[in-house]
Amino acid sequence: MKHLYYLLLACVCITSTTVNAQFSDSVHTVKQPFFKRITFDASNTGRTILKTYSRPFHWQKKQWFQFGGAIAISALASTADKPIYEFFRDNPSGPLDDMAKVGDFLGQPENNYPFMLTVWGAGVISNNDWLRDTGVMLFASVTTSGLIQTALKELSGRARPRSGEGPYSFKPLDGGASYHSFPSGHTMLALASAWILAHQVKPLALKIVFYAVPVVTGLSRIYEGQHWFSDILLGSALGIACAESVLKFYPKIKESRIGSLSFAPTNNGMGLVYSFK
């Protein structure tokens, strides 16, 4: 599994030196002192997370319609939950076992956070804006999705497939780990990060690689009996929503805080002063 981690990390780092991210092209860059880079990025990460959480309060009819559509599709898909799970359960194989290990690895927070911090840290040390932006957006997207899926698991209390209780068994706030099926946290986390990475790179081959990550993760969770098919669908929708919110808000937050030029009194009279926020 570590080889896969290093491969993905290498893809990101190589990309940072060969292409300019679409996002970074639209944002001014400022050379900052080392510790200023850290505090600046930390502040922007927090602001982005808070802004993402507040977004539903500003939804228009279109956004609420999309949200309702995602819920409706997941509810409809629940009719196929049991046969899909039973198919995977009754047809185990070596390749599927390997896929399950890969998917579980890619969807675990303890593997994702070191990856994100490595990307961001490399950007801070090398003063590479692309790596810094990518790391910040990954952290904001995954953190936002992680807190949401944790709350939803507790509130819904849906039984996992391996519990043997069926897809319509719920124990809200009282079921424990066996009742944390809805939504799929692994899939949500994988999509929240893969969506950012796919947006940040230009080569089509890399985009395909990153988009494939949550697919493998989702299938592995069904195969292992940890989640129903409908859990995977809603987890995917929520992961994309978190990532899209970060992609929407972070550029504006960073741009607004980079600095401004203004006239101010100086020792020699009036002068043009650059202020960094």
Coordinates of C-alpha atoms in Angstrom, one line a residue:
M1 CA 0.0 0.0 0.0
K2 CA 2.9 2.4 0.7
H3 CA 4.0 2.1 -2.9
L4 CA 0.6 3.5 -4.0
Y5 CA 0.9 6.3 -1.6
Y6 CA 4.3 7.3 -2.9
L7 CA 3.1 7.0 -6.5
L8 CA 0.2 9.4 -6.0
L9 CA 2.5 11.8 -4.1
A10 CA 5.0 11.6 -7.0
C11 CA 2.3 12.4 -9.5
V12 CA 1.3 15.5 -7.6
C13 CA 4.8 16.8 -7.0
I14 CA 5.9 16.2 -10.7
T15 CA 2.7 18.0 -11.8
S16 CA 3.6 21.0 -9.7
T17 CA 6.8 21.5 -11.6
T18 CA 5.5 20.9 -15.1
V19 CA 2.1 22.5 -15.3
N20 CA 0.3 25.5 -13.8
A21 CA -3.0 24.6 -12.1
Q22 CA -6.1 26.2 -13.5
F23 CA -6.9 27.6 -10.1
S24 CA -3.6 29.1 -9.4
D25 CA -3.5 30.9 -12.7
S26 CA -6.4 33.1 -11.5
V27 CA -4.8 34.1 -8.2
H28 CA -2.0 36.6 -7.7
T29 CA 1.1 35.2 -6.0
V30 CA 3.2 37.0 -3.4
K31 CA 6.5 35.8 -2.1
Q32 CA 6.1 35.5 1.7
P33 CA 8.5 34.8 4.6
F34 CA 8.5 31.1 5.7
F35 CA 6.4 31.5 8.8
K36 CA 4.0 33.9 7.1
R37 CA 3.3 31.2 4.6
I38 CA 2.2 28.9 7.4
T39 CA 0.0 31.3 9.2
F40 CA -1.5 32.7 6.0
D41 CA -2.4 29.2 4.7
A42 CA -3.8 28.1 8.1
S43 CA -6.0 31.1 8.3
N44 CA -7.3 30.6 4.7
T45 CA -8.0 26.9 5.5
G46 CA -10.1 27.8 8.5
R47 CA -12.0 30.5 6.6
T48 CA -12.7 28.1 3.7
I49 CA -14.0 25.5 6.0
L50 CA -16.4 27.9 7.7
K51 CA -17.5 29.3 4.4
T52 CA -18.2 25.9 3.1
Y53 CA -20.3 25.0 6.1
S54 CA -22.3 28.2 5.7
R55 CA -23.1 27.6 2.1
P56 CA -26.5 25.8 2.5
F57 CA -27.8 29.0 4.2
H58 CA -27.3 30.8 0.9
W59 CA -28.7 28.1 -1.4
Q60 CA -31.2 29.1 -4.1
K61 CA -33.9 26.9 -5.5
K62 CA -31.5 25.2 -7.9
Q63 CA -29.2 24.1 -5.1
W64 CA -32.1 22.8 -3.0
F65 CA -33.4 20.9 -6.0
Q66 CA -30.1 19.3 -6.6
F67 CA -29.8 18.3 -2.9
G68 CA -33.3 16.8 -3.0
G69 CA -32.4 15.0 -6.2
A70 CA -29.4 13.4 -4.6
I71 CA -31.5 12.2 -1.7
A72 CA -34.2 10.9 -4.0
I73 CA -31.7 9.0 -6.1
S74 CA -30.1 7.4 -3.0
A75 CA -33.5 6.4 -1.7
L76 CA -34.4 4.8 -5.1
A77 CA -31.1 3.1 -5.2
S78 CA -31.8 1.5 -1.8
T79 CA -34.1 -1.0 -3.6
A80 CA -31.0 -2.5 -5.2
D81 CA -28.9 -2.4 -2.0
K82 CA -29.5 -6.0 -0.9
P83 CA -29.0 -7.8 -4.3
I84 CA -25.8 -5.8 -5.0
Y85 CA -24.4 -6.7 -1.6
E86 CA -25.4 -10.3 -1.9
F87 CA -23.7 -10.6 -5.3
F88 CA -20.4 -9.4 -3.9
R89 CA -20.8 -11.5 -0.8
D90 CA -21.5 -14.7 -2.8
N91 CA -18.7 -14.1 -5.3
P92 CA -15.5 -13.5 -3.5
S93 CA -12.2 -13.6 -5.4
G94 CA -8.5 -12.8 -5.0
P95 CA -8.6 -9.6 -7.3
L96 CA -11.6 -8.3 -5.3
D97 CA -9.8 -8.9 -2.1
D98 CA -6.9 -6.9 -3.4
M99 CA -9.3 -4.2 -4.5
A100 CA -10.8 -4.1 -1.1
K101 CA -7.4 -3.5 0.5
V102 CA -6.5 -0.7 -1.9
G103 CA -9.9 1.0 -1.4
D104 CA -9.7 0.8 2.3
F105 CA -6.2 2.3 2.3
L106 CA -7.3 5.2 0.0
G107 CA -10.3 6.0 2.1
Q108 CA -8.7 6.1 5.6
P109 CA -8.1 9.6 7.1
E110 CA -4.9 8.4 8.7
N111 CA -3.5 7.9 5.2
N112 CA -5.1 11.0 3.6
Y113 CA -3.9 13.6 6.1
P114 CA -0.2 12.7 5.9
F115 CA -0.5 12.9 2.1
M116 CA -2.2 16.3 2.2
L117 CA 0.3 17.6 4.8
T118 CA 3.2 16.4 2.7
V119 CA 1.9 18.1 -0.4
W120 CA 1.3 21.4 1.5
G121 CA 4.5 21.2 3.5
A122 CA 6.5 20.7 0.3
G123 CA 4.9 23.8 -1.1
V124 CA 5.7 25.8 2.0
I125 CA 9.3 24.7 2.1
S126 CA 9.8 25.3 -1.7
N127 CA 7.6 28.4 -1.8
N128 CA 5.5 26.6 -4.5
D129 CA 2.1 28.2 -4.7
W130 CA 0.6 25.3 -6.7
L131 CA 1.5 22.8 -4.0
R132 CA 0.4 25.1 -1.2
D133 CA -3.0 25.8 -2.9
T134 CA -3.5 22.1 -3.5
G135 CA -2.6 21.1 0.0
V136 CA -4.9 23.8 1.5
M137 CA -7.9 22.8 -0.6
L138 CA -7.4 19.1 0.1
F139 CA -7.3 19.7 3.8
A140 CA -10.4 22.0 3.7
S141 CA -12.4 19.6 1.5
V142 CA -11.5 16.4 3.5
T143 CA -12.0 18.1 6.9
T144 CA -15.4 19.5 5.9
S145 CA -16.6 16.2 4.5
G146 CA -15.2 14.2 7.5
L147 CA -17.2 16.2 10.0
I148 CA -20.4 16.0 7.9
Q149 CA -20.2 12.3 7.4
T150 CA -19.5 11.7 11.1
A151 CA -22.6 13.6 12.1
L152 CA -24.8 11.9 9.5
K153 CA -23.7 8.4 10.6
E154 CA -24.8 9.2 14.2
L155 CA -28.0 10.8 13.2
S156 CA -29.1 8.2 10.7
G157 CA -27.9 5.1 12.6
R158 CA -28.2 2.8 9.6
A159 CA -27.2 -0.8 10.0
R160 CA -24.2 -2.0 8.0
P161 CA -24.7 -4.9 5.5
R162 CA -22.6 -7.2 7.6
S163 CA -24.9 -6.7 10.6
G164 CA -27.4 -9.0 8.8
E165 CA -30.3 -6.7 9.6
G166 CA -31.1 -5.5 6.1
P167 CA -30.9 -2.0 4.5
Y168 CA -33.9 -0.5 6.3
S169 CA -32.7 -1.1 9.9
F170 CA -31.9 2.2 11.8
K171 CA -30.9 3.0 15.3
P172 CA -30.2 6.8 15.4
L173 CA -27.8 8.0 18.0
D174 CA -27.7 4.6 19.7
G175 CA -26.3 1.9 17.5
G176 CA -22.6 2.1 17.7
A177 CA -20.2 1.2 14.9
S178 CA -22.4 -1.4 13.4
Y179 CA -25.0 1.3 12.7
H180 CA -22.7 3.8 10.9
S181 CA -23.4 2.8 7.4
F182 CA -25.0 6.0 6.0
P183 CA -23.2 7.6 4.2
S184 CA -20.0 6.0 3.2
G185 CA -17.2 8.0 4.9
H186 CA -14.4 6.3 3.0
T187 CA -16.1 7.1 -0.4
M188 CA -16.9 10.7 0.7
L189 CA -13.4 11.3 1.8
A190 CA -11.9 9.7 -1.3
L191 CA -14.0 11.9 -3.6
A192 CA -13.5 15.1 -1.6
S193 CA -9.7 14.7 -2.2
A194 CA -9.8 13.1 -5.7
W195 CA -12.1 15.8 -7.0
I196 CA -9.6 18.5 -5.9
L197 CA -6.6 16.7 -7.4
A198 CA -8.4 16.1 -10.7
H199 CA -9.2 19.8 -10.9
Q200 CA -5.7 20.8 -10.1
V201 CA -4.0 18.8 -12.9
K202 CA -4.3 19.2 -16.7
P203 CA -3.1 15.9 -18.2
L204 CA -6.1 13.7 -18.9
A205 CA -4.3 10.5 -17.8
L206 CA -3.8 12.0 -14.3
K207 CA -7.5 13.1 -14.1
I208 CA -8.6 9.6 -14.9
V209 CA -6.3 8.2 -12.2
F210 CA -7.7 10.5 -9.6
Y211 CA -11.3 10.0 -10.6
A212 CA -10.8 6.2 -10.4
V213 CA -9.7 6.4 -6.7
P214 CA -13.2 6.9 -5.3
V215 CA -14.7 4.3 -7.6
V216 CA -12.3 1.7 -6.3
T217 CA -13.0 2.9 -2.7
G218 CA -16.8 2.7 -3.1
L219 CA -16.8 -0.8 -4.6
S220 CA -14.4 -2.0 -1.9
R221 CA -16.8 -0.9 0.8
I222 CA -19.7 -2.7 -0.7
Y223 CA -17.6 -5.8 -1.2
E224 CA -16.5 -5.8 2.5
G225 CA -20.0 -5.4 3.7
Q226 CA -19.4 -2.1 5.3
H227 CA -21.8 0.0 3.2
W228 CA -24.8 -0.4 1.0
F229 CA -24.9 0.9 -2.6
S230 CA -27.1 3.8 -1.7
D231 CA -24.6 4.8 1.0
I232 CA -21.9 5.0 -1.7
L233 CA -24.1 7.2 -3.9
L234 CA -24.9 9.8 -1.3
G235 CA -21.4 9.8 0.0
S236 CA -20.2 10.5 -3.5
A237 CA -22.6 13.4 -3.9
L238 CA -21.6 14.9 -0.5
G239 CA -17.9 14.5 -1.3
I240 CA -18.3 16.3 -4.6
A241 CA -20.4 19.1 -3.0
C242 CA -17.7 19.7 -0.4
A243 CA -14.9 19.8 -3.0
E244 CA -16.9 22.1 -5.3
S245 CA -17.6 24.5 -2.4
V246 CA -13.9 24.6 -1.6
L247 CA -13.0 25.2 -5.2
K248 CA -15.5 28.0 -5.3
F249 CA -14.6 29.8 -2.1
Y250 CA -10.9 29.3 -1.6
P251 CA -9.7 31.4 -4.6
K252 CA -11.9 34.3 -3.5
I253 CA -10.7 34.1 0.1
K254 CA -7.0 33.9 -0.9
E255 CA -7.4 36.7 -3.4
S256 CA -9.1 39.0 -0.9
R257 CA -6.3 38.6 1.6
I258 CA -3.2 38.8 -0.6
G259 CA -2.9 42.6 -0.2
S260 CA -3.6 45.9 -1.6
L261 CA -1.9 49.1 -2.7
S262 CA -2.8 52.5 -1.2
F263 CA -1.5 56.0 -0.6
A264 CA -0.3 56.6 3.0
P265 CA 1.9 59.1 4.8
T266 CA 5.6 58.3 4.8
N267 CA 8.8 60.0 6.1
N268 CA 9.1 61.8 2.8
G269 CA 5.5 62.8 2.5
M270 CA 2.9 60.6 0.7
G271 CA 3.8 57.3 -0.9
L272 CA 2.3 54.1 -2.4
V273 CA 2.2 51.5 0.4
Y274 CA 1.7 47.8 0.0
S275 CA -0.4 46.3 2.8
F276 CA -0.5 42.5 3.3
K277 CA -3.6 41.2 5.1

